[in-house]
Amino acid sequence: MSRFVRPSKYRHVFGQIGKKEYGIENAKVSNSAWDTNLIAASGRYISLNWNASGGGAFAILPLPSPFQATPNFPYKLPDIIPLARSHTAPVLDTDWSPHNDSTVASGGEDGKVMIWKVESSSFEGWGEEGWEPRDFDPVLRIDVSPRKIGQVLFHPTAENVLATASGEYTVKLWDLANPESAKSVLTGHGDSVQSMAFNPAGTVLVTTCRDRKLRMFDARVGSEAVRVTDGHSGIKGARVVWMGENNNIATTGFSKMSDRQLSVWETGGLGNIKTITIDQSSGIVMPFWSDNNILFLAGKGDGNIRYYEWESDTLYALAEHKSNEPQRGMCFLPRRALNVFDCEIARAYKITGSYIEPIAFIVPRKADSFQSDIFPPAPSSEPAMSAAEFFSGKTAAPKLVNLENGSTSSSSYSAPSLPTPTPAPTKTASAPAPTPAPAPVSPPSPVAAKASSPVAAKVPESQPAAVTPSRTQSSQSADTSALEEENTRLASELREAREKIRNLELQVEAIRANARKAAQTLLDE
C-alpha cells in the first residue's frame, strides 16, 4: 500500500550543535525559583539571570555562534565578570528591544524595571592580565510596583514601549521617554501573571495567569480583558505565544492529571482549536514561534526540543532535537540575525548546568545561493511608529526585512476580528486616552435595506438618473454594469458596518466586566 507523505520544505530540519569552545562556559545561572526563560538574546548580545549575592544582577555577554568561536572573547568566563547589578533583589526577567540590539530591560523582585545600554567596548580585554571588571550602569530606573516584576516585554512595532507584569496582578504599558506613570494598566487577573505576548501589530496583548485563565486585552485601552476563557486546568505554569500573522495563539500547560499539553486557540472568541497531550513530565514547556510557521517546544528538565509546522490550520509534528543534557532555560535568536548562507532557519541558546550552548536549526540544502523559499521576510529592527503615536491610537503593521538583500517593507498583517484601540466608555487606569473612534458603531439602515433587497439595490441614491423608465438593449447593458458596481460598494459598506458592530461588542464586554467588578466591590463593602 502506498503511503502519502505531506510535502514540507522543513521536514528534514535538524539541530546542529557547535564545538564546545563555541559556547560559553562557567556561567553562574540564577537559582531563583521564579519561572522565566533565564536567558534572552538580541542580534548582538545575550542576557543571563546571574547568581549574585547582595542583591540582584544579570550578565550581558557577546552573542555565541554555533559555527565559530566568538572573536577576542574567552570561551570560559573569568570567575568575576562585569554585571548589571543595580537591582536590590534578584532579577527575574530580561528582554531585548526588537529595535535596538544594544538596549535591554530588566525586572526584579525589588519592583523596579531598569533599562540598560550596552557598548561594544565593554567586552575588550576580558581575562587578560591587568584587566579589571567594570559593572554596567542603567540609563533609566522605573519604580513600577511595591511587589516583584515577573515579566518584561518590549512592544513589537512601537519604539520605546515596554510591558511589565507585577505581583499586583496587573500589566502596565510604559513610554520609556516619559516614564513618570504607566500609559495603560491591564487589570482583572486573579493571581500572578505567568506569561504574556503581543500580536504582530502590538494592538492586542494576551496573558496566562495562575488562576488558569487565558485573557485578551486591548493594549491601549487598558482596564479588564475583552476576552476571557478557561486555559489549561493544571495548576502548574502555563505559557503563551502569538503564532505570527496567522492570528492564532499557542499555549503550553498541564492537565488536571499533570499531563503536559499544547493548545491552539483562535483569537476571534478565544475558542480552543486543538489540544495535544505531549507527555507526563513535570517540567514547564517553553514555546517559541518562528515566522517560518514553525512552533518550537522546549521543556525545562528535558534534553529534547520538539518542533511543529502550522499549515492549513493544522499542526504537524516535524522532528525532535535530542540531547542528554537537560535544559534549565532557553531563548531564540531574532530571525534577522540568522546565518542564511548555512540555511539556518532558527537558532536556540540553551542553558545546561553552567554552559550556554548555541543550537542551529538547519534545512539541508546543497545549493550555495540564497534559499528564498525557506527564508520569508523577517521582522525588521526598524520601528513602525513612535511610542507617542502608538498611545495616541495609531496602528501600523510591522516592518519586514528581506534576508537576501536587506531591503525593508511593511507587512500586510491585519486582524479585523481582533479588538481595536478604541477607548472604553468607562473610566480606566490608562493615561492618556487613545483617540476616539471616528465613525458610528452601528450600520446605517439604508445599507442593510439595500443589501437585503436586490430591487432596492438597483436604484443608487447618489445617481438617480442612472435608471430611466424606457430602456433600450444598450442602456440595459450599461445599467447592469452600474448595478454591479453599486452592489460591490454596498457589500463593502456592509462589511465595514459589521466590523464596527464587532468593535462595539468588544467594548460592551469590557463595560460589563467593569460593571461586574464595581458591583462586587459594593457588595464587599
PDB file of C-alpha atoms in Angstrom, residues 230-433:
ATOM      1  CA  ASP A 230     -10.542  28.782  30.726  1.00  0.00           C
ATOM      2  CA  GLY A 231      -6.997  27.730  29.883  1.00  0.00           C
ATOM      3  CA  HIS A 232      -5.155  24.591  30.967  1.00  0.00           C
ATOM      4  CA  SER A 233      -6.750  23.020  34.026  1.00  0.00           C
ATOM      5  CA  GLY A 234      -3.491  22.178  35.819  1.00  0.00           C
ATOM      6  CA  ILE A 235      -2.066  24.480  38.492  1.00  0.00           C
ATOM      7  CA  LYS A 236       1.490  24.446  37.130  1.00  0.00           C
ATOM      8  CA  GLY A 237       2.858  27.192  34.938  1.00  0.00           C
ATOM      9  CA  ALA A 238       1.255  27.970  31.568  1.00  0.00           C
ATOM     10  CA  ARG A 239       2.958  29.845  28.729  1.00  0.00           C
ATOM     11  CA  VAL A 240       1.553  31.667  25.710  1.00  0.00           C
ATOM     12  CA  VAL A 241       2.937  32.716  22.326  1.00  0.00           C
ATOM     13  CA  TRP A 242       1.256  34.503  19.426  1.00  0.00           C
ATOM     14  CA  MET A 243       1.522  32.476  16.227  1.00  0.00           C
ATOM     15  CA  GLY A 244       2.655  35.325  13.992  1.00  0.00           C
ATOM     16  CA  GLU A 245       0.315  36.642  11.307  1.00  0.00           C
ATOM     17  CA  ASN A 246      -1.928  33.556  11.490  1.00  0.00           C
ATOM     18  CA  ASN A 247      -3.921  35.209  14.302  1.00  0.00           C
ATOM     19  CA  ASN A 248      -3.827  32.105  16.437  1.00  0.00           C
ATOM     20  CA  ILE A 249      -2.464  31.625  19.933  1.00  0.00           C
ATOM     21  CA  ALA A 250      -0.489  28.652  21.236  1.00  0.00           C
ATOM     22  CA  THR A 251      -0.318  27.835  24.936  1.00  0.00           C
ATOM     23  CA  THR A 252       1.510  25.175  26.916  1.00  0.00           C
ATOM     24  CA  GLY A 253       0.406  23.954  30.313  1.00  0.00           C
ATOM     25  CA  PHE A 254      -0.801  20.976  32.316  1.00  0.00           C
ATOM     26  CA  SER A 255      -3.997  18.983  32.643  1.00  0.00           C
ATOM     27  CA  LYS A 256      -5.606  18.068  35.972  1.00  0.00           C
ATOM     28  CA  MET A 257      -3.724  14.768  35.740  1.00  0.00           C
ATOM     29  CA  SER A 258      -0.424  16.689  35.289  1.00  0.00           C
ATOM     30  CA  ASP A 259      -0.077  15.746  31.622  1.00  0.00           C
ATOM     31  CA  ARG A 260       1.846  18.349  29.647  1.00  0.00           C
ATOM     32  CA  GLN A 261      -0.358  19.898  26.975  1.00  0.00           C
ATOM     33  CA  LEU A 262      -0.126  22.089  23.886  1.00  0.00           C
ATOM     34  CA  SER A 263      -3.256  24.018  22.867  1.00  0.00           C
ATOM     35  CA  VAL A 264      -4.037  26.217  19.865  1.00  0.00           C
ATOM     36  CA  TRP A 265      -6.731  28.937  20.140  1.00  0.00           C
ATOM     37  CA  GLU A 266      -8.487  31.171  17.649  1.00  0.00           C
ATOM     38  CA  THR A 267      -8.423  34.861  18.550  1.00  0.00           C
ATOM     39  CA  GLY A 268     -11.943  35.865  17.498  1.00  0.00           C
ATOM     40  CA  GLY A 269     -13.580  34.352  20.570  1.00  0.00           C
ATOM     41  CA  LEU A 270     -10.688  32.516  22.249  1.00  0.00           C
ATOM     42  CA  GLY A 271     -12.144  29.188  21.202  1.00  0.00           C
ATOM     43  CA  ASN A 272      -9.952  26.122  21.500  1.00  0.00           C
ATOM     44  CA  ILE A 273      -8.978  24.677  18.106  1.00  0.00           C
ATOM     45  CA  LYS A 274      -6.877  21.747  19.235  1.00  0.00           C
ATOM     46  CA  THR A 275      -5.258  20.361  22.397  1.00  0.00           C
ATOM     47  CA  ILE A 276      -2.424  17.831  22.235  1.00  0.00           C
ATOM     48  CA  THR A 277      -1.098  15.796  25.159  1.00  0.00           C
ATOM     49  CA  ILE A 278       2.702  15.880  24.932  1.00  0.00           C
ATOM     50  CA  ASP A 279       3.825  13.604  27.786  1.00  0.00           C
ATOM     51  CA  GLN A 280       3.726  13.270  31.572  1.00  0.00           C
ATOM     52  CA  SER A 281       6.981  15.011  32.502  1.00  0.00           C
ATOM     53  CA  SER A 282       6.965  17.647  35.221  1.00  0.00           C
ATOM     54  CA  GLY A 283       8.983  20.431  33.580  1.00  0.00           C
ATOM     55  CA  ILE A 284       7.259  23.553  32.262  1.00  0.00           C
ATOM     56  CA  VAL A 285       7.212  23.725  28.454  1.00  0.00           C
ATOM     57  CA  MET A 286       8.641  26.884  26.850  1.00  0.00           C
ATOM     58  CA  PRO A 287       7.021  27.681  23.452  1.00  0.00           C
ATOM     59  CA  PHE A 288       8.807  29.697  20.736  1.00  0.00           C
ATOM     60  CA  TRP A 289       7.289  30.793  17.427  1.00  0.00           C
ATOM     61  CA  SER A 290       9.242  31.257  14.196  1.00  0.00           C
ATOM     62  CA  ASP A 291       7.840  33.160  11.209  1.00  0.00           C
ATOM     63  CA  ASN A 292       8.573  30.070   9.109  1.00  0.00           C
ATOM     64  CA  ASN A 293       5.295  28.841  10.691  1.00  0.00           C
ATOM     65  CA  ILE A 294       7.268  26.561  12.999  1.00  0.00           C
ATOM     66  CA  LEU A 295       6.490  26.175  16.689  1.00  0.00           C
ATOM     67  CA  PHE A 296       9.365  25.016  18.932  1.00  0.00           C
ATOM     68  CA  LEU A 297       8.698  23.421  22.339  1.00  0.00           C
ATOM     69  CA  ALA A 298      11.441  23.051  24.940  1.00  0.00           C
ATOM     70  CA  GLY A 299      10.627  21.542  28.330  1.00  0.00           C
ATOM     71  CA  LYS A 300      12.580  22.520  31.427  1.00  0.00           C
ATOM     72  CA  GLY A 301      14.491  19.490  32.627  1.00  0.00           C
ATOM     73  CA  ASP A 302      14.221  17.876  29.193  1.00  0.00           C
ATOM     74  CA  GLY A 303      17.090  17.289  26.815  1.00  0.00           C
ATOM     75  CA  ASN A 304      14.973  17.461  23.676  1.00  0.00           C
ATOM     76  CA  ILE A 305      13.358  20.212  21.612  1.00  0.00           C
ATOM     77  CA  ARG A 306      10.208  19.350  19.648  1.00  0.00           C
ATOM     78  CA  TYR A 307       9.084  21.352  16.644  1.00  0.00           C
ATOM     79  CA  TYR A 308       5.841  21.506  14.699  1.00  0.00           C
ATOM     80  CA  GLU A 309       4.717  23.164  11.469  1.00  0.00           C
ATOM     81  CA  TRP A 310       1.435  25.082  11.313  1.00  0.00           C
ATOM     82  CA  GLU A 311      -0.177  24.695   7.911  1.00  0.00           C
ATOM     83  CA  SER A 312      -3.797  24.943   6.727  1.00  0.00           C
ATOM     84  CA  ASP A 313      -4.995  25.453  10.329  1.00  0.00           C
ATOM     85  CA  THR A 314      -3.401  22.164  11.346  1.00  0.00           C
ATOM     86  CA  LEU A 315      -0.350  21.431  13.496  1.00  0.00           C
ATOM     87  CA  TYR A 316       2.022  18.822  12.052  1.00  0.00           C
ATOM     88  CA  ALA A 317       4.890  17.280  14.034  1.00  0.00           C
ATOM     89  CA  LEU A 318       8.188  17.696  12.182  1.00  0.00           C
ATOM     90  CA  ALA A 319      11.005  16.170  14.210  1.00  0.00           C
ATOM     91  CA  GLU A 320      12.820  16.392  17.516  1.00  0.00           C
ATOM     92  CA  HIS A 321      16.280  17.571  18.543  1.00  0.00           C
ATOM     93  CA  LYS A 322      17.512  15.192  21.233  1.00  0.00           C
ATOM     94  CA  SER A 323      20.254  15.674  23.798  1.00  0.00           C
ATOM     95  CA  ASN A 324      21.405  14.003  27.000  1.00  0.00           C
ATOM     96  CA  GLU A 325      21.892  17.391  28.687  1.00  0.00           C
ATOM     97  CA  PRO A 326      18.701  18.801  30.292  1.00  0.00           C
ATOM     98  CA  GLN A 327      17.933  22.485  29.760  1.00  0.00           C
ATOM     99  CA  ARG A 328      17.228  24.957  32.555  1.00  0.00           C
ATOM    100  CA  GLY A 329      16.288  27.806  30.253  1.00  0.00           C
ATOM    101  CA  MET A 330      16.242  28.750  26.586  1.00  0.00           C
ATOM    102  CA  CYS A 331      15.754  31.607  24.145  1.00  0.00           C
ATOM    103  CA  PHE A 332      15.762  32.043  20.371  1.00  0.00           C
ATOM    104  CA  LEU A 333      17.710  34.495  18.220  1.00  0.00           C
ATOM    105  CA  PRO A 334      15.799  37.138  16.179  1.00  0.00           C
ATOM    106  CA  ARG A 335      15.454  35.779  12.647  1.00  0.00           C
ATOM    107  CA  ARG A 336      17.098  38.817  11.044  1.00  0.00           C
ATOM    108  CA  ALA A 337      20.410  37.777  12.666  1.00  0.00           C
ATOM    109  CA  LEU A 338      20.490  34.184  11.340  1.00  0.00           C
ATOM    110  CA  ASN A 339      23.208  32.714   9.121  1.00  0.00           C
ATOM    111  CA  VAL A 340      21.199  32.333   5.907  1.00  0.00           C
ATOM    112  CA  PHE A 341      24.181  31.043   3.895  1.00  0.00           C
ATOM    113  CA  ASP A 342      24.219  27.880   6.022  1.00  0.00           C
ATOM    114  CA  CYS A 343      20.412  27.529   5.675  1.00  0.00           C
ATOM    115  CA  GLU A 344      19.937  28.280   9.375  1.00  0.00           C
ATOM    116  CA  ILE A 345      16.193  28.908   9.852  1.00  0.00           C
ATOM    117  CA  ALA A 346      16.322  29.269  13.668  1.00  0.00           C
ATOM    118  CA  ARG A 347      18.869  29.356  16.474  1.00  0.00           C
ATOM    119  CA  ALA A 348      18.358  28.478  20.127  1.00  0.00           C
ATOM    120  CA  TYR A 349      20.526  29.260  23.155  1.00  0.00           C
ATOM    121  CA  LYS A 350      20.240  26.528  25.743  1.00  0.00           C
ATOM    122  CA  ILE A 351      21.345  26.713  29.384  1.00  0.00           C
ATOM    123  CA  THR A 352      22.622  23.419  30.683  1.00  0.00           C
ATOM    124  CA  GLY A 353      24.398  23.469  34.026  1.00  0.00           C
ATOM    125  CA  SER A 354      26.978  26.268  33.769  1.00  0.00           C
ATOM    126  CA  TYR A 355      27.201  26.125  29.964  1.00  0.00           C
ATOM    127  CA  ILE A 356      25.401  28.194  27.297  1.00  0.00           C
ATOM    128  CA  GLU A 357      25.040  26.091  24.168  1.00  0.00           C
ATOM    129  CA  PRO A 358      24.080  27.546  20.761  1.00  0.00           C
ATOM    130  CA  ILE A 359      21.972  25.235  18.569  1.00  0.00           C
ATOM    131  CA  ALA A 360      21.415  25.962  14.869  1.00  0.00           C
ATOM    132  CA  PHE A 361      18.322  24.504  13.198  1.00  0.00           C
ATOM    133  CA  ILE A 362      19.264  23.859   9.582  1.00  0.00           C
ATOM    134  CA  VAL A 363      17.419  22.832   6.429  1.00  0.00           C
ATOM    135  CA  PRO A 364      19.793  20.533   4.485  1.00  0.00           C
ATOM    136  CA  ARG A 365      20.356  22.090   1.053  1.00  0.00           C
ATOM    137  CA  LYS A 366      23.207  21.587  -1.419  1.00  0.00           C
ATOM    138  CA  ALA A 367      22.805  24.917  -3.218  1.00  0.00           C
ATOM    139  CA  ASP A 368      25.094  27.784  -2.147  1.00  0.00           C
ATOM    140  CA  SER A 369      22.709  30.562  -3.202  1.00  0.00           C
ATOM    141  CA  PHE A 370      20.082  32.222  -1.032  1.00  0.00           C
ATOM    142  CA  GLN A 371      17.087  29.913  -0.493  1.00  0.00           C
ATOM    143  CA  SER A 372      14.137  32.284  -0.646  1.00  0.00           C
ATOM    144  CA  ASP A 373      11.529  29.561  -0.076  1.00  0.00           C
ATOM    145  CA  ILE A 374      12.752  28.840   3.463  1.00  0.00           C
ATOM    146  CA  PHE A 375      13.524  32.455   4.421  1.00  0.00           C
ATOM    147  CA  PRO A 376      10.398  34.625   4.370  1.00  0.00           C
ATOM    148  CA  PRO A 377      10.949  38.298   5.311  1.00  0.00           C
ATOM    149  CA  ALA A 378      11.814  38.704   8.998  1.00  0.00           C
ATOM    150  CA  PRO A 379      10.697  41.384  11.479  1.00  0.00           C
ATOM    151  CA  SER A 380      12.973  44.377  10.970  1.00  0.00           C
ATOM    152  CA  SER A 381      14.833  46.347  13.613  1.00  0.00           C
ATOM    153  CA  GLU A 382      13.186  49.500  12.203  1.00  0.00           C
ATOM    154  CA  PRO A 383      10.183  50.559  14.321  1.00  0.00           C
ATOM    155  CA  ALA A 384       6.883  51.165  12.565  1.00  0.00           C
ATOM    156  CA  MET A 385       5.923  54.082  14.838  1.00  0.00           C
ATOM    157  CA  SER A 386       6.913  56.001  17.943  1.00  0.00           C
ATOM    158  CA  ALA A 387       5.580  55.435  21.438  1.00  0.00           C
ATOM    159  CA  ALA A 388       3.590  58.679  21.285  1.00  0.00           C
ATOM    160  CA  GLU A 389       1.942  57.614  18.028  1.00  0.00           C
ATOM    161  CA  PHE A 390       1.056  54.217  19.456  1.00  0.00           C
ATOM    162  CA  PHE A 391      -0.602  55.588  22.597  1.00  0.00           C
ATOM    163  CA  SER A 392      -2.449  58.259  20.584  1.00  0.00           C
ATOM    164  CA  GLY A 393      -4.207  55.499  18.625  1.00  0.00           C
ATOM    165  CA  LYS A 394      -2.073  54.839  15.550  1.00  0.00           C
ATOM    166  CA  THR A 395      -1.853  51.260  14.311  1.00  0.00           C
ATOM    167  CA  ALA A 396       0.950  50.179  11.991  1.00  0.00           C
ATOM    168  CA  ALA A 397       1.873  46.813  10.545  1.00  0.00           C
ATOM    169  CA  PRO A 398       5.369  45.578  11.446  1.00  0.00           C
ATOM    170  CA  LYS A 399       8.303  46.424   9.185  1.00  0.00           C
ATOM    171  CA  LEU A 400       9.922  43.431   7.469  1.00  0.00           C
ATOM    172  CA  VAL A 401      13.454  42.965   6.167  1.00  0.00           C
ATOM    173  CA  ASN A 402      14.418  40.842   3.179  1.00  0.00           C
ATOM    174  CA  LEU A 403      17.121  38.450   4.406  1.00  0.00           C
ATOM    175  CA  GLU A 404      18.731  38.306   0.962  1.00  0.00           C
ATOM    176  CA  ASN A 405      19.366  41.988   0.250  1.00  0.00           C
ATOM    177  CA  GLY A 406      18.395  43.805   3.465  1.00  0.00           C
ATOM    178  CA  SER A 407      15.581  45.834   1.894  1.00  0.00           C
ATOM    179  CA  THR A 408      12.732  46.876   4.183  1.00  0.00           C
ATOM    180  CA  SER A 409       8.993  46.749   3.526  1.00  0.00           C
ATOM    181  CA  SER A 410       5.770  46.897   5.509  1.00  0.00           C
ATOM    182  CA  SER A 411       3.857  43.755   6.371  1.00  0.00           C
ATOM    183  CA  SER A 412       0.314  43.263   5.094  1.00  0.00           C
ATOM    184  CA  TYR A 413      -0.746  41.984   8.511  1.00  0.00           C
ATOM    185  CA  SER A 414      -4.247  42.906   9.645  1.00  0.00           C
ATOM    186  CA  ALA A 415      -6.593  41.499  12.251  1.00  0.00           C
ATOM    187  CA  PRO A 416     -10.160  42.701  11.550  1.00  0.00           C
ATOM    188  CA  SER A 417     -11.729  40.354  14.089  1.00  0.00           C
ATOM    189  CA  LEU A 418      -9.459  41.427  16.947  1.00  0.00           C
ATOM    190  CA  PRO A 419     -10.032  44.278  19.418  1.00  0.00           C
ATOM    191  CA  THR A 420      -9.004  47.666  18.050  1.00  0.00           C
ATOM    192  CA  PRO A 421      -7.546  50.510  20.139  1.00  0.00           C
ATOM    193  CA  THR A 422     -10.816  52.403  20.714  1.00  0.00           C
ATOM    194  CA  PRO A 423     -11.364  53.906  24.159  1.00  0.00           C
ATOM    195  CA  ALA A 424     -13.692  52.168  26.600  1.00  0.00           C
ATOM    196  CA  PRO A 425     -16.622  54.382  27.721  1.00  0.00           C
ATOM    197  CA  THR A 426     -15.822  53.714  31.395  1.00  0.00           C
ATOM    198  CA  LYS A 427     -13.055  55.354  33.316  1.00  0.00           C
ATOM    199  CA  THR A 428      -9.868  53.285  33.306  1.00  0.00           C
ATOM    200  CA  ALA A 429      -6.401  53.496  34.762  1.00  0.00           C
ATOM    201  CA  SER A 430      -4.970  54.280  31.340  1.00  0.00           C
ATOM    202  CA  ALA A 431      -3.183  57.521  30.551  1.00  0.00           C
ATOM    203  CA  PRO A 432      -3.612  59.243  28.174  1.00  0.00           C
ATOM    204  CA  ALA A 433      -6.809  58.005  26.468  1.00  0.00           C
TER     205      ALA A 433
END
